[in-house]
Amino acid sequence: MRLYIGLVHYPVYNKNFERIASAITTIDLHDIARLARTYEVRRFFVITPLDDQKLLAERIRRHWTEGYGARYNADRKEAFGLLCVVSTIEQATSAIAEIEEETPLLIATDASKQENGAVSYEMARNIIFGGRPVILIFGTGWGLDKAVITSADHVLEPISGRTSYNHLSVRSAVAIILDRLVGR
Amino acid sequence: MRLYIGLVHYPVYNKNFERIASAITTIDLHDIARLARTYEVRRFFVITPLDDQKLLAERIRRHWTEGYGARYNADRKEAFGLLCVVSTIEQATSAIAEIEEETPLLIATDASKQENGAVSYEMARNIIFGGRPVILIFGTGWGLDKAVITSADHVLEPISGRTSYNHLSVRSAVAIILDRLVGR
């Protein structure tokens, strides 16, 4: 398994389905870095083109990996060591290609049903354990831009709980999806 | 299935394993209320004996169920409609006993391995679908007080991801555990 994840802040939608760059939510970084560490993800890319937002994410990362946070909480240091701030999805895939010497497959996630079909959790599991590096991307705000979804190698079927309600936080979605795809 | 969940702020441990009442983290309420709604949980109890913390949780609940938040985001209103603030675990179980006309079984969760054995996810699933009302409780801070664990009807085995790292947020733990226990 050579799994990577990306948290996308652009291009995503806002409440009115306009394309925007969303702001970083610091708790996302804490929760998702720890999930990445728990589920043996190789790197957690925080993807935003906005300079001030990149600086913010970098400052948090440094606090927990080198600053006071690293001495205060060694477990958090381990998790934040996986975090890597980049400007675009392409930069994330290029970084993986360089590390792995192989272009990763990109699996997008979305809370809505896909018109052109989605891969099941079982299929996605087979892809992830099939040998190729894989990056799984998650949208913030009201979800990933349609253009990102259509250009992905695969789109994962949405999480269905026990009801038709599909308004989980991206933090909860990452938790459930990683556990379904690579949990023991 | 007659499932309830409780988020316990007392008695829990702090970093030095002293018994404390932890502060409410507002994002916990948002994430866990939405998880409860997704997984058909009947009520989400926020458990704290501190008056100011109960007021805070109540204010957030009212904002999203009756205030501006309810008009701004109807999905969040639905989720927060499940939230119920109580002082103690006993008050939560009494409220359930009154609603269900049957005392609930209490299943505690813990990130550590149990000396006296824990129930597996499969066993817990059978308990939940066995007909009796069940409350599943989660500790904030550094976890539930040992006395709560030992007096529970069952303790659920810890989440293991793919590594020995076991430092997920309680929000992530609720997401993974509900999906494992009652997800389709």
Coordinates of C-alpha atoms in Angstrom, one line a residue:
Chain A
M1 CA 0.0 0.0 0.0
R2 CA 1.3 3.4 -1.0
L3 CA -1.5 5.7 0.0
Y4 CA -1.5 9.5 0.1
I5 CA -4.4 11.8 1.0
G6 CA -5.1 15.4 -0.1
L7 CA -7.4 18.0 1.5
V8 CA -8.5 20.4 -1.2
H9 CA -9.3 24.0 -0.5
Y10 CA -9.4 25.0 -4.2
P11 CA -11.3 24.4 -6.5
V12 CA -14.3 23.7 -4.3
Y13 CA -17.8 25.1 -4.0
N14 CA -19.4 27.4 -1.5
K15 CA -23.0 27.2 -0.3
N16 CA -24.3 28.8 -3.5
F17 CA -22.2 26.4 -5.8
E18 CA -19.8 29.1 -6.8
R19 CA -16.2 28.0 -7.2
I20 CA -14.1 29.3 -4.4
A21 CA -10.9 28.8 -2.4
S22 CA -12.0 27.9 1.1
A23 CA -10.3 28.9 4.3
I24 CA -8.2 26.4 6.3
T25 CA -9.9 25.0 9.4
T26 CA -7.2 24.2 11.8
I27 CA -9.0 21.3 13.5
D28 CA -9.1 19.6 10.1
L29 CA -5.3 19.5 10.1
H30 CA -5.2 18.0 13.6
D31 CA -7.9 15.4 13.0
I32 CA -6.8 14.3 9.5
A33 CA -3.0 14.2 10.3
R34 CA -3.8 11.8 13.2
L35 CA -6.0 9.7 11.0
A36 CA -3.2 9.6 8.4
R37 CA -0.8 8.4 11.0
T38 CA -3.2 5.8 12.3
Y39 CA -4.0 4.4 8.9
E40 CA -0.4 4.3 7.5
V41 CA -0.9 7.1 5.0
R42 CA 2.5 8.2 3.6
R43 CA 1.8 11.9 3.4
F44 CA -1.2 14.3 4.0
F45 CA -1.3 17.1 1.5
V46 CA -3.0 20.3 2.4
I47 CA -3.9 21.9 -0.9
T48 CA -4.5 25.7 -1.1
P49 CA -3.2 28.3 -3.6
L50 CA -3.6 31.2 -1.1
D51 CA -0.3 32.4 0.3
D52 CA -1.7 33.5 3.7
Q53 CA -3.4 30.2 4.1
K54 CA -0.3 28.3 3.1
L55 CA 1.6 30.3 5.7
L56 CA -1.0 29.5 8.3
A57 CA -0.8 25.7 7.6
E58 CA 3.0 25.9 7.7
R59 CA 3.0 27.7 11.0
I60 CA 0.7 25.1 12.6
R61 CA 2.9 22.3 11.1
R62 CA 6.1 23.9 12.5
H63 CA 4.5 24.5 15.9
W64 CA 3.8 20.8 16.3
T65 CA 6.8 19.4 14.6
E66 CA 9.6 21.8 15.8
G67 CA 8.1 24.4 18.2
Y68 CA 6.6 24.1 21.6
G69 CA 3.9 21.7 20.5
A70 CA 6.5 19.1 19.6
R71 CA 7.8 19.0 23.2
Y72 CA 4.2 19.3 24.7
N73 CA 2.8 16.4 22.7
A74 CA 5.0 13.9 20.9
D75 CA 2.0 12.0 19.4
R76 CA 0.8 15.2 17.7
K77 CA 4.4 15.7 16.4
E78 CA 4.4 12.3 14.7
A79 CA 1.1 13.1 13.0
F80 CA 2.0 16.6 11.8
G81 CA 5.2 15.1 10.4
L82 CA 3.1 13.7 7.6
L83 CA 1.6 17.1 6.7
C84 CA 2.8 18.8 3.5
V85 CA 1.4 22.1 2.2
V86 CA 1.1 22.5 -1.6
S87 CA -0.6 25.0 -4.0
T88 CA -2.4 22.6 -6.3
I89 CA -3.6 19.0 -6.8
E90 CA -1.0 18.7 -9.6
Q91 CA 1.8 19.7 -7.2
A92 CA 0.7 16.9 -4.8
T93 CA 0.6 14.3 -7.6
S94 CA 4.0 15.5 -8.9
A95 CA 5.5 15.2 -5.4
I96 CA 4.2 11.6 -5.1
A97 CA 5.5 10.7 -8.6
E98 CA 8.9 11.9 -7.5
I99 CA 8.9 10.0 -4.2
E100 CA 7.4 6.8 -5.7
E101 CA 8.9 7.0 -9.2
E102 CA 5.4 6.3 -10.5
T103 CA 2.4 8.5 -11.3
P104 CA -0.3 8.0 -8.6
L105 CA -3.9 7.1 -9.4
L106 CA -6.2 9.8 -8.2
I107 CA -9.4 8.8 -6.4
A108 CA -11.8 11.7 -5.7
T109 CA -14.5 11.6 -3.0
D110 CA -17.9 13.2 -3.2
A111 CA -21.0 13.2 -1.0
S112 CA -23.3 13.0 -4.0
K113 CA -24.2 10.1 -6.3
Q114 CA -22.2 10.1 -9.5
E115 CA -23.9 10.2 -12.9
N116 CA -21.1 8.3 -14.5
G117 CA -20.7 5.6 -11.9
A118 CA -18.5 5.5 -8.9
V119 CA -16.1 2.8 -7.5
S120 CA -17.4 0.8 -4.6
Y121 CA -15.3 0.6 -1.4
E122 CA -14.3 -3.0 -2.3
M123 CA -13.1 -1.9 -5.7
A124 CA -11.2 1.1 -4.3
R125 CA -9.6 -1.2 -1.7
N126 CA -8.4 -3.5 -4.5
I127 CA -7.0 -0.5 -6.3
I128 CA -5.2 0.7 -3.2
F129 CA -3.7 -2.7 -2.5
G130 CA -3.0 -3.3 -6.2
G131 CA 0.5 -1.8 -6.0
R132 CA 0.2 1.6 -7.7
P133 CA 0.6 4.7 -5.5
V134 CA -2.8 6.3 -4.9
I135 CA -3.9 9.7 -3.8
L136 CA -7.4 10.0 -2.3
I137 CA -8.7 13.6 -2.3
F138 CA -11.3 15.3 -0.2
G139 CA -13.0 18.6 -0.8
T140 CA -13.7 21.2 1.9
G141 CA -16.6 23.7 1.7
W142 CA -19.5 22.3 -0.3
G143 CA -17.3 19.8 -2.1
L144 CA -14.8 19.3 -5.0
D145 CA -15.3 21.2 -8.2
K146 CA -17.0 19.1 -10.9
A147 CA -14.0 19.5 -13.2
V148 CA -11.8 17.8 -10.5
I149 CA -14.3 15.0 -10.2
T150 CA -14.6 14.3 -13.9
S151 CA -10.8 14.3 -14.4
A152 CA -10.1 11.9 -11.6
D153 CA -9.1 8.3 -12.4
H154 CA -11.9 7.1 -10.1
V155 CA -14.7 8.6 -7.9
L156 CA -15.5 6.8 -4.7
E157 CA -19.1 6.1 -3.9
P158 CA -20.6 8.4 -1.2
I159 CA -20.8 7.3 2.4
S160 CA -24.2 6.2 3.2
G161 CA -25.0 5.8 6.9
R162 CA -28.4 4.5 7.8
T163 CA -30.4 7.4 6.5
S164 CA -30.4 9.7 3.4
Y165 CA -28.7 12.5 5.5
N166 CA -25.3 13.2 3.8
H167 CA -23.9 16.2 5.6
L168 CA -20.9 15.0 7.5
S169 CA -17.9 17.1 8.1
V170 CA -14.9 16.4 5.9
R171 CA -13.1 15.3 9.1
S172 CA -15.8 12.6 9.7
A173 CA -15.7 11.6 6.0
V174 CA -11.9 11.1 6.1
A175 CA -12.2 9.0 9.2
I176 CA -14.9 6.7 7.8
I177 CA -13.4 6.4 4.4
L178 CA -9.9 5.5 5.6
D179 CA -11.3 2.9 8.0
R180 CA -13.4 1.4 5.2
L181 CA -10.6 1.3 2.7
V182 CA -7.6 0.4 4.6
G183 CA -8.7 -0.5 8.1
R184 CA -7.9 -4.1 9.2
Chain B
M1 CA -32.1 -0.7 16.7
R2 CA -32.6 1.8 19.6
L3 CA -29.2 3.4 19.8
Y4 CA -28.2 6.5 21.9
I5 CA -24.7 8.1 22.3
G6 CA -23.2 10.1 25.0
L7 CA -20.2 12.4 25.0
V8 CA -18.8 12.5 28.5
H9 CA -17.0 15.5 29.9
Y10 CA -16.9 14.2 33.5
P11 CA -15.5 12.0 34.9
V12 CA -12.6 11.9 32.4
Y13 CA -8.8 12.1 32.7
N14 CA -6.5 15.0 31.8
K15 CA -3.0 14.6 30.4
N16 CA -1.6 13.7 33.9
F17 CA -4.4 11.1 34.5
E18 CA -6.1 13.3 37.1
R19 CA -9.9 13.1 37.2
I20 CA -11.4 16.3 35.7
A21 CA -14.4 17.8 34.0
S22 CA -13.2 18.8 30.5
A23 CA -14.4 21.8 28.6
I24 CA -16.9 21.5 25.8
T25 CA -15.4 21.6 22.3
T26 CA -18.0 23.2 20.1
I27 CA -16.8 21.4 16.9
D28 CA -17.5 18.0 18.7
L29 CA -21.2 19.0 19.0
H30 CA -21.4 19.8 15.3
D31 CA -19.5 16.7 14.1
I32 CA -21.1 14.2 16.4
A33 CA -24.7 15.6 16.0
R34 CA -24.3 15.1 12.2
L35 CA -22.9 11.6 12.7
A36 CA -25.8 10.8 15.0
R37 CA -28.3 12.0 12.4
T38 CA -26.5 10.0 9.6
Y39 CA -26.4 6.7 11.6
E40 CA -30.0 6.9 13.0
V41 CA -29.0 7.5 16.6
R42 CA -32.1 8.4 18.6
R43 CA -30.5 11.0 20.8
F44 CA -27.0 12.5 21.4
F45 CA -26.4 13.3 25.1
V46 CA -23.8 15.9 25.9
I47 CA -22.8 15.1 29.5
T48 CA -21.3 17.7 31.8
P49 CA -22.0 18.7 35.4
L50 CA -20.7 22.3 34.9
D51 CA -23.4 24.9 34.8
D52 CA -21.6 27.3 32.5
Q53 CA -20.7 24.4 30.1
K54 CA -24.3 23.2 30.0
L55 CA -25.4 26.8 29.2
L56 CA -22.8 26.9 26.4
A57 CA -24.0 23.6 24.9
E58 CA -27.7 24.7 25.2
R59 CA -26.9 28.1 23.6
I60 CA -25.3 26.3 20.6
R61 CA -28.2 23.9 20.4
R62 CA -30.8 26.7 20.4
H63 CA -28.9 28.7 17.8
W64 CA -29.0 25.8 15.4
T65 CA -32.5 24.6 16.2
E66 CA -34.4 27.8 16.8
G67 CA -32.2 30.8 16.2
Y68 CA -30.5 32.2 13.1
G69 CA -28.6 28.9 12.4
A70 CA -31.9 27.0 11.9
R71 CA -32.8 29.3 9.0
Y72 CA -29.2 29.5 7.7
N73 CA -28.7 25.7 7.6
A74 CA -31.7 23.3 7.8
D75 CA -29.4 20.3 7.7
R76 CA -27.6 21.4 10.8
K77 CA -31.0 22.0 12.5
E78 CA -31.9 18.4 11.9
A79 CA -28.7 17.2 13.5
F80 CA -28.8 19.5 16.5
G81 CA -32.4 18.4 17.1
L82 CA -30.9 15.2 18.5
L83 CA -28.7 17.0 21.1
C84 CA -29.7 16.8 24.7
V85 CA -27.6 18.3 27.5
V86 CA -27.5 16.4 30.8
S87 CA -25.4 16.5 34.0
T88 CA -24.4 12.9 34.5
I89 CA -24.3 9.5 32.7
E90 CA -27.1 8.4 35.1
Q91 CA -29.3 11.2 33.9
A92 CA -28.8 10.1 30.3
T93 CA -29.6 6.4 31.1
S94 CA -32.7 7.5 33.1
A95 CA -33.9 9.6 30.2
I96 CA -33.5 6.6 27.9
A97 CA -35.3 4.3 30.3
E98 CA -38.2 6.8 30.3
I99 CA -38.4 7.1 26.5
E100 CA -37.9 3.4 25.8
E101 CA -39.6 2.0 28.9
E102 CA -36.6 -0.3 29.4
T103 CA -33.2 0.3 31.0
P104 CA -30.5 0.7 28.3
L105 CA -27.3 -1.4 28.2
L106 CA -24.2 0.8 28.5
I107 CA -21.3 0.2 26.2
A108 CA -18.2 2.2 27.1
T109 CA -15.4 3.0 24.5
D110 CA -11.7 3.4 25.3
A111 CA -8.6 3.8 23.3
S112 CA -6.6 1.3 25.5
K113 CA -6.7 -2.5 25.6
Q114 CA -8.9 -3.8 28.4
E115 CA -7.5 -6.1 31.1
N116 CA -10.8 -7.8 31.6
G117 CA -11.6 -8.2 28.0
A118 CA -13.6 -6.1 25.6
V119 CA -16.4 -6.9 23.2
S120 CA -15.5 -7.1 19.5
Y121 CA -17.3 -4.9 16.9
E122 CA -19.2 -7.9 15.8
M123 CA -20.4 -8.7 19.3
A124 CA -21.3 -5.1 19.9
R125 CA -23.3 -5.1 16.6
N126 CA -25.3 -8.1 17.8
I127 CA -26.0 -6.4 21.1
I128 CA -27.2 -3.2 19.4
F129 CA -29.4 -5.1 17.0
G130 CA -30.6 -7.5 19.7
G131 CA -33.5 -5.3 20.7
R132 CA -32.5 -3.7 24.0
P133 CA -31.9 0.1 24.0
V134 CA -28.1 0.8 24.0
I135 CA -26.1 3.8 25.0
L136 CA -22.6 4.1 23.6
I137 CA -20.4 6.5 25.6
F138 CA -17.3 8.3 24.5
G139 CA -14.8 10.1 26.8
T140 CA -13.3 13.5 26.0
G141 CA -9.9 14.7 27.3
W142 CA -7.6 11.7 27.9
G143 CA -10.5 9.2 28.2
L144 CA -13.2 7.9 30.5
D145 CA -12.5 7.4 34.2
K146 CA -11.7 3.8 35.1
A147 CA -14.7 3.6 37.4
V148 CA -17.0 4.3 34.5
I149 CA -15.3 1.7 32.4
T150 CA -15.5 -1.0 35.1
S151 CA -19.2 -0.3 35.8
A152 CA -20.2 -0.4 32.1
D153 CA -22.1 -3.5 30.8
H154 CA -19.6 -3.8 28.1
V155 CA -16.4 -2.1 26.9
L156 CA -15.8 -1.9 23.2
E157 CA -12.4 -3.0 21.8
P158 CA -10.2 -0.1 20.8
I159 CA -10.0 1.1 17.2
S160 CA -6.9 -0.3 15.6
G161 CA -6.0 1.3 12.3
R162 CA -2.9 -0.1 10.5
T163 CA -0.4 1.0 13.1
S164 CA -0.1 1.1 16.9
Y165 CA -0.8 4.8 16.9
N166 CA -4.0 5.4 19.0
H167 CA -4.4 9.1 19.3
L168 CA -7.5 9.9 17.3
S169 CA -9.8 12.8 18.2
V170 CA -13.1 11.7 19.9
R171 CA -14.8 13.1 16.8
S172 CA -12.9 10.7 14.6
A173 CA -13.5 7.8 17.0
V174 CA -17.3 8.4 17.0
A175 CA -17.3 8.4 13.2
I176 CA -15.4 5.2 12.8
I177 CA -17.2 3.4 15.6
L178 CA -20.7 4.3 14.4
D179 CA -19.8 3.2 10.9
R180 CA -18.4 -0.1 12.1
L181 CA -21.3 -0.8 14.4
V182 CA -24.3 0.3 12.5
G183 CA -23.2 1.3 9.0
R184 CA -24.8 -0.7 6.2

